[in-house]
Short mmCIF file of C-alpha atoms in Angstrom, two decimals:
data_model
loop_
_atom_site.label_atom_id
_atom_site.label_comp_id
_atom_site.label_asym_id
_atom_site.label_seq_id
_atom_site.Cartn_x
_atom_site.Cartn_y
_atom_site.Cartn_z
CA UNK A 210 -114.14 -27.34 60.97
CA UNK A 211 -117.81 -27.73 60.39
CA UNK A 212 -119.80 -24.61 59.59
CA UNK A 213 -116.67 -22.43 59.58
CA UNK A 214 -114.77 -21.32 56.08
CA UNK A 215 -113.15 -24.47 55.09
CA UNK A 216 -109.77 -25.23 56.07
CA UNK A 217 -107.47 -27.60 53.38
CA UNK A 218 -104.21 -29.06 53.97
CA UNK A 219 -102.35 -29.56 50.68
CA UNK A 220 -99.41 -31.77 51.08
CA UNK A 221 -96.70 -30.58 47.90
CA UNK A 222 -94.64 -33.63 46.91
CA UNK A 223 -94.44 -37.27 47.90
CA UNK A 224 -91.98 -40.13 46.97
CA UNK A 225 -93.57 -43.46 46.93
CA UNK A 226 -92.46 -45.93 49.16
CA UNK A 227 -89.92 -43.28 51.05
CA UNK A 228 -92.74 -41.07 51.82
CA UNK A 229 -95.71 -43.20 52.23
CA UNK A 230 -95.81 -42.81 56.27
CA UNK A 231 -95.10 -39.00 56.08
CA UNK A 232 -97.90 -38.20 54.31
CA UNK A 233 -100.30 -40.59 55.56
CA UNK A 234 -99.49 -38.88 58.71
CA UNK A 235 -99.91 -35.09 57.39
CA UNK A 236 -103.57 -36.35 56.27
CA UNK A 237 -104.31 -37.93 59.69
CA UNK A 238 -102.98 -35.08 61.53
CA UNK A 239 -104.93 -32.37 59.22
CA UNK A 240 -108.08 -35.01 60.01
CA UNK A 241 -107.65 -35.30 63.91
CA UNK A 242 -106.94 -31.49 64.63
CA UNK A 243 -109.72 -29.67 62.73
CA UNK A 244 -109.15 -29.93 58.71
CA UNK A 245 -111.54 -30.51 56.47
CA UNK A 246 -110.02 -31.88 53.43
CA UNK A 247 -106.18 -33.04 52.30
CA UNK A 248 -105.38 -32.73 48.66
CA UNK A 249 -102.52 -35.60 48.11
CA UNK A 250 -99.78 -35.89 44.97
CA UNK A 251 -101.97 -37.76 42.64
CA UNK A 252 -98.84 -40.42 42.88
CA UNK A 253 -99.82 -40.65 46.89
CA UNK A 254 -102.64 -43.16 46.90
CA UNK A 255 -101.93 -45.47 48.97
CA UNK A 256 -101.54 -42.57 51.43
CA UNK A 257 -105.45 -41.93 50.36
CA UNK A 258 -106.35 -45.01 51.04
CA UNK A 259 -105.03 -44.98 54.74
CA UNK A 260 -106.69 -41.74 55.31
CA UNK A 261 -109.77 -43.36 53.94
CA UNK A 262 -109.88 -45.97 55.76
CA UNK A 263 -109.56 -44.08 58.96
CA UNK A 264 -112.22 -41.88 58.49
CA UNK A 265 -114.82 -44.91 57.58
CA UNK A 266 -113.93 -46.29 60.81
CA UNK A 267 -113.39 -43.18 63.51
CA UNK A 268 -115.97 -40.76 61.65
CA UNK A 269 -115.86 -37.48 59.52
CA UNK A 270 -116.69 -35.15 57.76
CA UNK A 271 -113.48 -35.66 56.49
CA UNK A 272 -112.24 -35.19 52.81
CA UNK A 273 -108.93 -36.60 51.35
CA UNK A 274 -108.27 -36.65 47.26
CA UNK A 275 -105.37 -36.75 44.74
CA UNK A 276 -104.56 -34.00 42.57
CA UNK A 277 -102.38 -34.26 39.43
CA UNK A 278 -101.70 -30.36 39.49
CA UNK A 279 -100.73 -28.94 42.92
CA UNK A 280 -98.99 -25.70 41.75
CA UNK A 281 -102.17 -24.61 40.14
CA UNK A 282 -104.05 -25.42 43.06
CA UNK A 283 -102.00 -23.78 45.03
CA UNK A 284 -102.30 -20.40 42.32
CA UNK A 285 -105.44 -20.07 41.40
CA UNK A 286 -106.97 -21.33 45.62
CA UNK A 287 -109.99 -18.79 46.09
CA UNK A 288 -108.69 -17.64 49.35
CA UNK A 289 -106.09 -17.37 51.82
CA UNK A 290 -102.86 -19.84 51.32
CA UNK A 291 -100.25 -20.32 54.09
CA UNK A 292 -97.07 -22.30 53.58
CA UNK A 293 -95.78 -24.08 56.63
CA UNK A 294 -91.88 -23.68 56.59
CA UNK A 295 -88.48 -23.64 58.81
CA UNK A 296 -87.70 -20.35 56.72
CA UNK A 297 -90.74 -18.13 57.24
CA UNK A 298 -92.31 -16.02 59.46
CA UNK A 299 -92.92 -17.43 63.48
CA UNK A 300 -96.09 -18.87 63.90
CA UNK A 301 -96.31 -16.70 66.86
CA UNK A 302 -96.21 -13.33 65.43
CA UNK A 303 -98.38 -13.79 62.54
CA UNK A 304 -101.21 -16.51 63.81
CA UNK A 305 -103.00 -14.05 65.35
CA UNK A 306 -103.27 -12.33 61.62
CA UNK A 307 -104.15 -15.67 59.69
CA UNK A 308 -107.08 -16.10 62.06
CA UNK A 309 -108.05 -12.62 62.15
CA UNK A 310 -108.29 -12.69 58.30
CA UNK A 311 -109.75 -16.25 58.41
CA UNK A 312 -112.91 -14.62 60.70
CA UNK A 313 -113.36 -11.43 58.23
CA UNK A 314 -113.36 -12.81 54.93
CA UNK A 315 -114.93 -16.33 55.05
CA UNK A 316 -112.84 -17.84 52.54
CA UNK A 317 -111.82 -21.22 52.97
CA UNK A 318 -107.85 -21.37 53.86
CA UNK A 319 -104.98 -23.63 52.30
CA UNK A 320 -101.98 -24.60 54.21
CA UNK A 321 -99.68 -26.21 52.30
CA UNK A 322 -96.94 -28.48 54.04
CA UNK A 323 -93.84 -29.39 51.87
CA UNK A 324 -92.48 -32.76 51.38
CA UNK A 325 -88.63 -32.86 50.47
CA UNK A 326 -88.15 -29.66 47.43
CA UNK A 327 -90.98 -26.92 47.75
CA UNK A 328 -89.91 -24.91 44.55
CA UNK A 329 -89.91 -21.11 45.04
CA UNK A 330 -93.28 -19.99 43.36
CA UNK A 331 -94.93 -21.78 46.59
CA UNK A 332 -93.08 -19.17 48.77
CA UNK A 333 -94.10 -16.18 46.51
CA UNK A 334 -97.70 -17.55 46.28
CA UNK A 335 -98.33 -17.83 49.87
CA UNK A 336 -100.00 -15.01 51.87
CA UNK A 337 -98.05 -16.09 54.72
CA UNK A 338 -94.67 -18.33 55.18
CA UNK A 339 -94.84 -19.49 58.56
CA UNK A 340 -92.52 -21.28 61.11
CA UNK A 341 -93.00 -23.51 63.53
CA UNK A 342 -90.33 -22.88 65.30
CA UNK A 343 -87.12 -21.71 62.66
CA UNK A 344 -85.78 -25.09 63.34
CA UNK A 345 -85.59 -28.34 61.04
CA UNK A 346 -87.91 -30.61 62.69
CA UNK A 347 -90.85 -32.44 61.06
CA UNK A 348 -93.63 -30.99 58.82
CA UNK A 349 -96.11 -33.39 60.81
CA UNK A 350 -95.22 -31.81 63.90
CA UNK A 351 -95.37 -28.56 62.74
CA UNK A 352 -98.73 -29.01 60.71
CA UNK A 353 -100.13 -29.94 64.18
CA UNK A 354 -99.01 -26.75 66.40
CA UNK A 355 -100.50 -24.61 63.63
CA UNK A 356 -103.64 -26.45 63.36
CA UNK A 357 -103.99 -26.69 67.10
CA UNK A 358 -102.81 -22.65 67.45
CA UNK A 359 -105.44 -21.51 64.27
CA UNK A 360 -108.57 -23.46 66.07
CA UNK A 361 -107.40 -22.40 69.63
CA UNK A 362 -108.14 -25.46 70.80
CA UNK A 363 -111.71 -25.52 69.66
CA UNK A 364 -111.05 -28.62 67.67
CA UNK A 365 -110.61 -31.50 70.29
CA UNK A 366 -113.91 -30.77 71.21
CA UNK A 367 -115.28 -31.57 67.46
CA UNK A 368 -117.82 -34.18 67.44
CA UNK A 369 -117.47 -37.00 64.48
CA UNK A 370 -120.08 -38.41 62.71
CA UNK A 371 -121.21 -41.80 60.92
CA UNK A 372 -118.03 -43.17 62.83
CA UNK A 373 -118.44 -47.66 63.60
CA UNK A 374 -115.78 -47.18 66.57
CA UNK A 375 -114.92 -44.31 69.10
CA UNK A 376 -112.14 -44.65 71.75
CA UNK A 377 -113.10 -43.95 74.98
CA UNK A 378 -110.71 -41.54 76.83
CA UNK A 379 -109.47 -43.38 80.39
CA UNK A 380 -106.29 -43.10 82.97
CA UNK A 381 -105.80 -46.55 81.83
CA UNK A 382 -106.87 -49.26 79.34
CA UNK A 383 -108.14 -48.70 75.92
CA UNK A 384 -111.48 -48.90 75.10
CA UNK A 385 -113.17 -49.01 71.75
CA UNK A 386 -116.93 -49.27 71.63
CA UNK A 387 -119.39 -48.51 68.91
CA UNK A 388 -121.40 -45.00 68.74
CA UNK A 389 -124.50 -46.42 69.56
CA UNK A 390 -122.72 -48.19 73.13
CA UNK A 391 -121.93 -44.53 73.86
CA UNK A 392 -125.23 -43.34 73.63
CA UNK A 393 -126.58 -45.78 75.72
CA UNK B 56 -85.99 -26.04 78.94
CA UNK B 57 -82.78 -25.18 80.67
CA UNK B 58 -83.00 -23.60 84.04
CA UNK B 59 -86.13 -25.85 84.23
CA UNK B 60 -86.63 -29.34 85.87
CA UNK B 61 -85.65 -31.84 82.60
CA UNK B 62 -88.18 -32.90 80.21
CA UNK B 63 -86.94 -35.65 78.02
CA UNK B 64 -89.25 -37.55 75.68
CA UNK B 65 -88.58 -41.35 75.55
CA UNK B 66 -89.46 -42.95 71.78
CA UNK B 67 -91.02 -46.13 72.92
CA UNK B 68 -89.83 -49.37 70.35
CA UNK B 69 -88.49 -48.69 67.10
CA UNK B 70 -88.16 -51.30 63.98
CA UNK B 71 -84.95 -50.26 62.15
CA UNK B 72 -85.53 -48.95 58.39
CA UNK B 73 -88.92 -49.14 58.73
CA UNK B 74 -89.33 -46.28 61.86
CA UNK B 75 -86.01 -44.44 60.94
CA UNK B 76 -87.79 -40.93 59.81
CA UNK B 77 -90.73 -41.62 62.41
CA UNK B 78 -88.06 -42.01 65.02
CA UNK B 79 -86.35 -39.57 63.58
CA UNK B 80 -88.86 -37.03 63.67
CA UNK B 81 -89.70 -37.58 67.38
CA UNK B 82 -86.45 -36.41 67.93
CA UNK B 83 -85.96 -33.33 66.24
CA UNK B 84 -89.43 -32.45 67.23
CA UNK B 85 -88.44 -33.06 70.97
CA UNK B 86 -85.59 -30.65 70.04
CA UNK B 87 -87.38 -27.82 68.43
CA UNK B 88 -90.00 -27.49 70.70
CA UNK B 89 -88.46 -27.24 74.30
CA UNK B 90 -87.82 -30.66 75.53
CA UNK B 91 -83.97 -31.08 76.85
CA UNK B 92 -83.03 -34.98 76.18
CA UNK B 93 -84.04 -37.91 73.61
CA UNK B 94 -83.93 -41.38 74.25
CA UNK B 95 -83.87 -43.91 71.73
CA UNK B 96 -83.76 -47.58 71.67
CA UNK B 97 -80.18 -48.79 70.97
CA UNK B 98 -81.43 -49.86 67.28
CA UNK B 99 -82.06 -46.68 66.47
CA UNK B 100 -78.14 -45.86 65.98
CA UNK B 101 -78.77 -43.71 62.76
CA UNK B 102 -81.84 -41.43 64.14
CA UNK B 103 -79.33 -40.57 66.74
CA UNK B 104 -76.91 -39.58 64.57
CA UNK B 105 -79.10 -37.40 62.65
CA UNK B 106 -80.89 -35.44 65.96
CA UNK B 107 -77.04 -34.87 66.67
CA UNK B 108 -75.82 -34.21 63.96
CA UNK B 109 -78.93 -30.88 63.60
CA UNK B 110 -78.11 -30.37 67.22
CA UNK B 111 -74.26 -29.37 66.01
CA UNK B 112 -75.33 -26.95 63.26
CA UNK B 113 -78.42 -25.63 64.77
CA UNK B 114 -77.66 -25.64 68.27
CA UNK B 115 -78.56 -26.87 72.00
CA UNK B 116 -78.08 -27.37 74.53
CA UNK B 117 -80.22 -30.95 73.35
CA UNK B 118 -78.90 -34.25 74.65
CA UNK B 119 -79.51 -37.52 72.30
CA UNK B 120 -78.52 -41.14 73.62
CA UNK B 121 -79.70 -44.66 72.89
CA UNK B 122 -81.24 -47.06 76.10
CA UNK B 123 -81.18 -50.05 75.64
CA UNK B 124 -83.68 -50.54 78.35
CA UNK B 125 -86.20 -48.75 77.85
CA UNK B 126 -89.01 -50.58 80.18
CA UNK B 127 -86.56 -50.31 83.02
CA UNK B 128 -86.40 -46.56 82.65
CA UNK B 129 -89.75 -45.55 82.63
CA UNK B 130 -90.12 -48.12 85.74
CA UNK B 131 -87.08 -45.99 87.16
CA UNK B 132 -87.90 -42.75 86.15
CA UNK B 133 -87.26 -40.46 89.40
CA UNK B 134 -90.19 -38.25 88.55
CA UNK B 135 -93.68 -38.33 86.76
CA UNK B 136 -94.23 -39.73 83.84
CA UNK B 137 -96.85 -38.95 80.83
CA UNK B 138 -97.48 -41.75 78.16
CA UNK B 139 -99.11 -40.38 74.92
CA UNK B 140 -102.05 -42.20 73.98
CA UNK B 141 -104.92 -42.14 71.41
CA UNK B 142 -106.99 -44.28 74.17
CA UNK B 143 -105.98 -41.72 77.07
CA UNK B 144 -107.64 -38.67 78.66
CA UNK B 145 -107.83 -36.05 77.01
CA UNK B 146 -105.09 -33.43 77.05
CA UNK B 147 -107.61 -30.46 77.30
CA UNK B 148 -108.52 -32.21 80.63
CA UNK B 149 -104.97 -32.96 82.00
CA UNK B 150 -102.34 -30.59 80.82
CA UNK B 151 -102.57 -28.03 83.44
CA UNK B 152 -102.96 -31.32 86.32
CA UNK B 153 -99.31 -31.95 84.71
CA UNK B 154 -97.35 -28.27 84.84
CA UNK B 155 -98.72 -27.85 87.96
CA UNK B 156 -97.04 -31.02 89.04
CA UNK B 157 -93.99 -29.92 87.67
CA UNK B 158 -93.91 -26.79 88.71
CA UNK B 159 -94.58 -27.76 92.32
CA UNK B 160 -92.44 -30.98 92.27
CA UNK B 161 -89.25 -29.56 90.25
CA UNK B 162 -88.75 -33.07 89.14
CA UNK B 163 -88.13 -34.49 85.67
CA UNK B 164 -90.73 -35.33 83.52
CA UNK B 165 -90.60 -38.42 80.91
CA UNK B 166 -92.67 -38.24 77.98
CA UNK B 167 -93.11 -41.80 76.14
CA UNK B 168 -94.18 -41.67 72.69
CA UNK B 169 -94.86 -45.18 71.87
CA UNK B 170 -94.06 -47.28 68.30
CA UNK B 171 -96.45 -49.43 66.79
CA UNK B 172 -96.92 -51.93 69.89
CA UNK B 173 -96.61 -50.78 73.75
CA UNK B 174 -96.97 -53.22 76.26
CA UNK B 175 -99.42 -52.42 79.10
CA UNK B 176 -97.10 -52.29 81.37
CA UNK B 177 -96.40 -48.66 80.36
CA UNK B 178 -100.27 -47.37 80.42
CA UNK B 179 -100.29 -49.00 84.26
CA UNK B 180 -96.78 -46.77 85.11
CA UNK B 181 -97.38 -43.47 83.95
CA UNK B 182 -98.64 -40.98 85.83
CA UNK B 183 -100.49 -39.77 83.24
CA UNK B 184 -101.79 -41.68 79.62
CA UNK B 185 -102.76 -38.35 77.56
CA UNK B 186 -104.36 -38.45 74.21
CA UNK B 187 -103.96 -35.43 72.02
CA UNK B 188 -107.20 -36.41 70.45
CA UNK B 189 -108.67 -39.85 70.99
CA UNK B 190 -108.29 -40.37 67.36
CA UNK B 191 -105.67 -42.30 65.30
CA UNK B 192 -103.01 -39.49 63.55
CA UNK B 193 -99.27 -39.37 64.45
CA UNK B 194 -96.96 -39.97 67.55
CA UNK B 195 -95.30 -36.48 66.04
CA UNK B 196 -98.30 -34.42 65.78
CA UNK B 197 -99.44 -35.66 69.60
CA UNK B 198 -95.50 -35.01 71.00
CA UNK B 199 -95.53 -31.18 69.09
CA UNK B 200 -99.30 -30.41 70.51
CA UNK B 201 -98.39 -31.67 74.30
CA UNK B 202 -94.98 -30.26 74.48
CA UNK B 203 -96.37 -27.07 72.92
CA UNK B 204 -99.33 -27.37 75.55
CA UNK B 205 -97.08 -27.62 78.33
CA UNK B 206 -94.51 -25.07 77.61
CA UNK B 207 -97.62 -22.83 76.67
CA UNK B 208 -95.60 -21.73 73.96
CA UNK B 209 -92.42 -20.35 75.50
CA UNK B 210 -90.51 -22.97 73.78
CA UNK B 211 -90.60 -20.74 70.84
CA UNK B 212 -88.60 -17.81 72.83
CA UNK B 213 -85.60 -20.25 73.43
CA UNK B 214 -82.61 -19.59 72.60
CA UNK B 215 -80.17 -21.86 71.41
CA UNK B 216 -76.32 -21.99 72.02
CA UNK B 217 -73.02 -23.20 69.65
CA UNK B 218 -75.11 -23.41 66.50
CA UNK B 219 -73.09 -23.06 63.33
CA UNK B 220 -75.97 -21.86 61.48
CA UNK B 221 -79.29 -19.77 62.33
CA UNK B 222 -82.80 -19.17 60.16
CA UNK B 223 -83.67 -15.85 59.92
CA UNK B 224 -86.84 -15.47 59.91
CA UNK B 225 -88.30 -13.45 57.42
CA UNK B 226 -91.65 -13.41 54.76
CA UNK B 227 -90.44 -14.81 51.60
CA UNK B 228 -86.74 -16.56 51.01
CA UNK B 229 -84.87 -18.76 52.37
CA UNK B 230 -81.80 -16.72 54.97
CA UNK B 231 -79.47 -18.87 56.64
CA UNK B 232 -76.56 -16.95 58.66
CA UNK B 233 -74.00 -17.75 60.97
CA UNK B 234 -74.57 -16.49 64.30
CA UNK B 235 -71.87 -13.98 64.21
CA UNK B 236 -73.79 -12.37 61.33
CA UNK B 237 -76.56 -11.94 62.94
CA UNK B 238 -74.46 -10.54 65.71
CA UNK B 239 -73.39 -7.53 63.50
#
């Protein structure tokens, strides 16, 4: 979040069409619970724009972009890299460690969340393989417990800026107002 | 989780093709992170098959059934029930309000985790309408942070009977044994 080392989701693989939702929903979950930036397949734009759009309307900073050479970002990130999988260590025993590194070095931090194949350099690359549970579930789901585990909670309190609408939380009813009705 | 009063997560609408790995998702993620049953509107006949179908290799005790009427049992529902929201209060703010009802009630609790369009009839019958963030992101990522939330993270201690096949976790690889391996 703002101020802290930067924290990037990178989501590896998308099919269009089949996988539009998925990732649209990995970049909106990295966005609500404390990201900074996604970096999207470069073949996941309409994804982008979704993610976009969302941010012009509920507030930032938020980053999203498209990047034509993942495995390299993933290889040569200038930092700390975890990769979010049913396969890898529990999130449990080794979140503690991830934040704890996260606090000493000040580099920004990748997590990378797999779409369908994640070949095996990704595994080998990452600091830490991490599971949300060892169970096949979804990588949205699991992209959120980390998220919401690494920030401790700290970010639902984030403020947003520059956003046109804000939801007011209630017991009942939805209400959307404008920043400036908030203020008043 | 079992010995527990019930927690079942309801998935709230569901347009065939369209929400099948959405829907999907909502029910493997009820699964994996503590909740005991699924319910699914009767169109969603092949998400059903799927949550089953990982709850007979990976294990339960996880129940998986189609309503088809769904309205009628949230009206029903002998217990409380939370509805997650991005126009709700905030889950910071209720989430203890809602174990400690549990705990002192040691009734079920029904989590709805809505489609695209839920009719207001739901917001005015819960118990609670919780936002995991009163921003727009994913009916996955809200369901993984509440349940999560609730279970304060004991859901990732369970342990899970008749599975034909068990993660080990581990720092790089892939291991997938059968349980009498890991017996040895």
């Amino acid at each position: 979040m703002q101020d802290d080392p930067e924290v990037a989701v990178l989501r590896f693989g998308h099919r269009p069409g089949r996988d539009d939702r998925m990732t649209t929903h990995v970049g909106l979950t990295a966005r609500a619970l404390g990201a900074d930036r996604v970096i999207l397949p470069d073949n996941a734009g309409q994804s982008l724009e979704t993610i976009r759009d969302i941010t012009t309307r509920f507030g930032g900073p938020f980053d999203a972009e498209l990047d034509d050479s993942q495995a390299a970002t993933i290889r040569d990130w200038d930092g700390r890299v975890v990769h979010l999988t049913m396969y890898g260590e529990r999130v449990q025993d080794v979140e503690g460690e991830v934040r704890a590194a996260r606090e000493e070095t000040d580099e920004p931090l990748l997590i990378v969340v797999g779409g369908e194949k994640v070949p095996f350099e990704v595994y080998d690359e990452a600091d830490w393989n991490v599971g949300v549970t060892n169970q096949p579930h979804s990588e949205v789901a699991g992209l959120a417990v980390f998220l919401d585990r690494l920030f401790e909670g700290d970010e639902l309190e984030r403020e947003w800026t520059d956003a046109e609408q804000v939801v007011v939380p209630e017991e009942t009813g939805k209400t959307v107002v404008s920043p400036d009705e908030l203020e008043e």
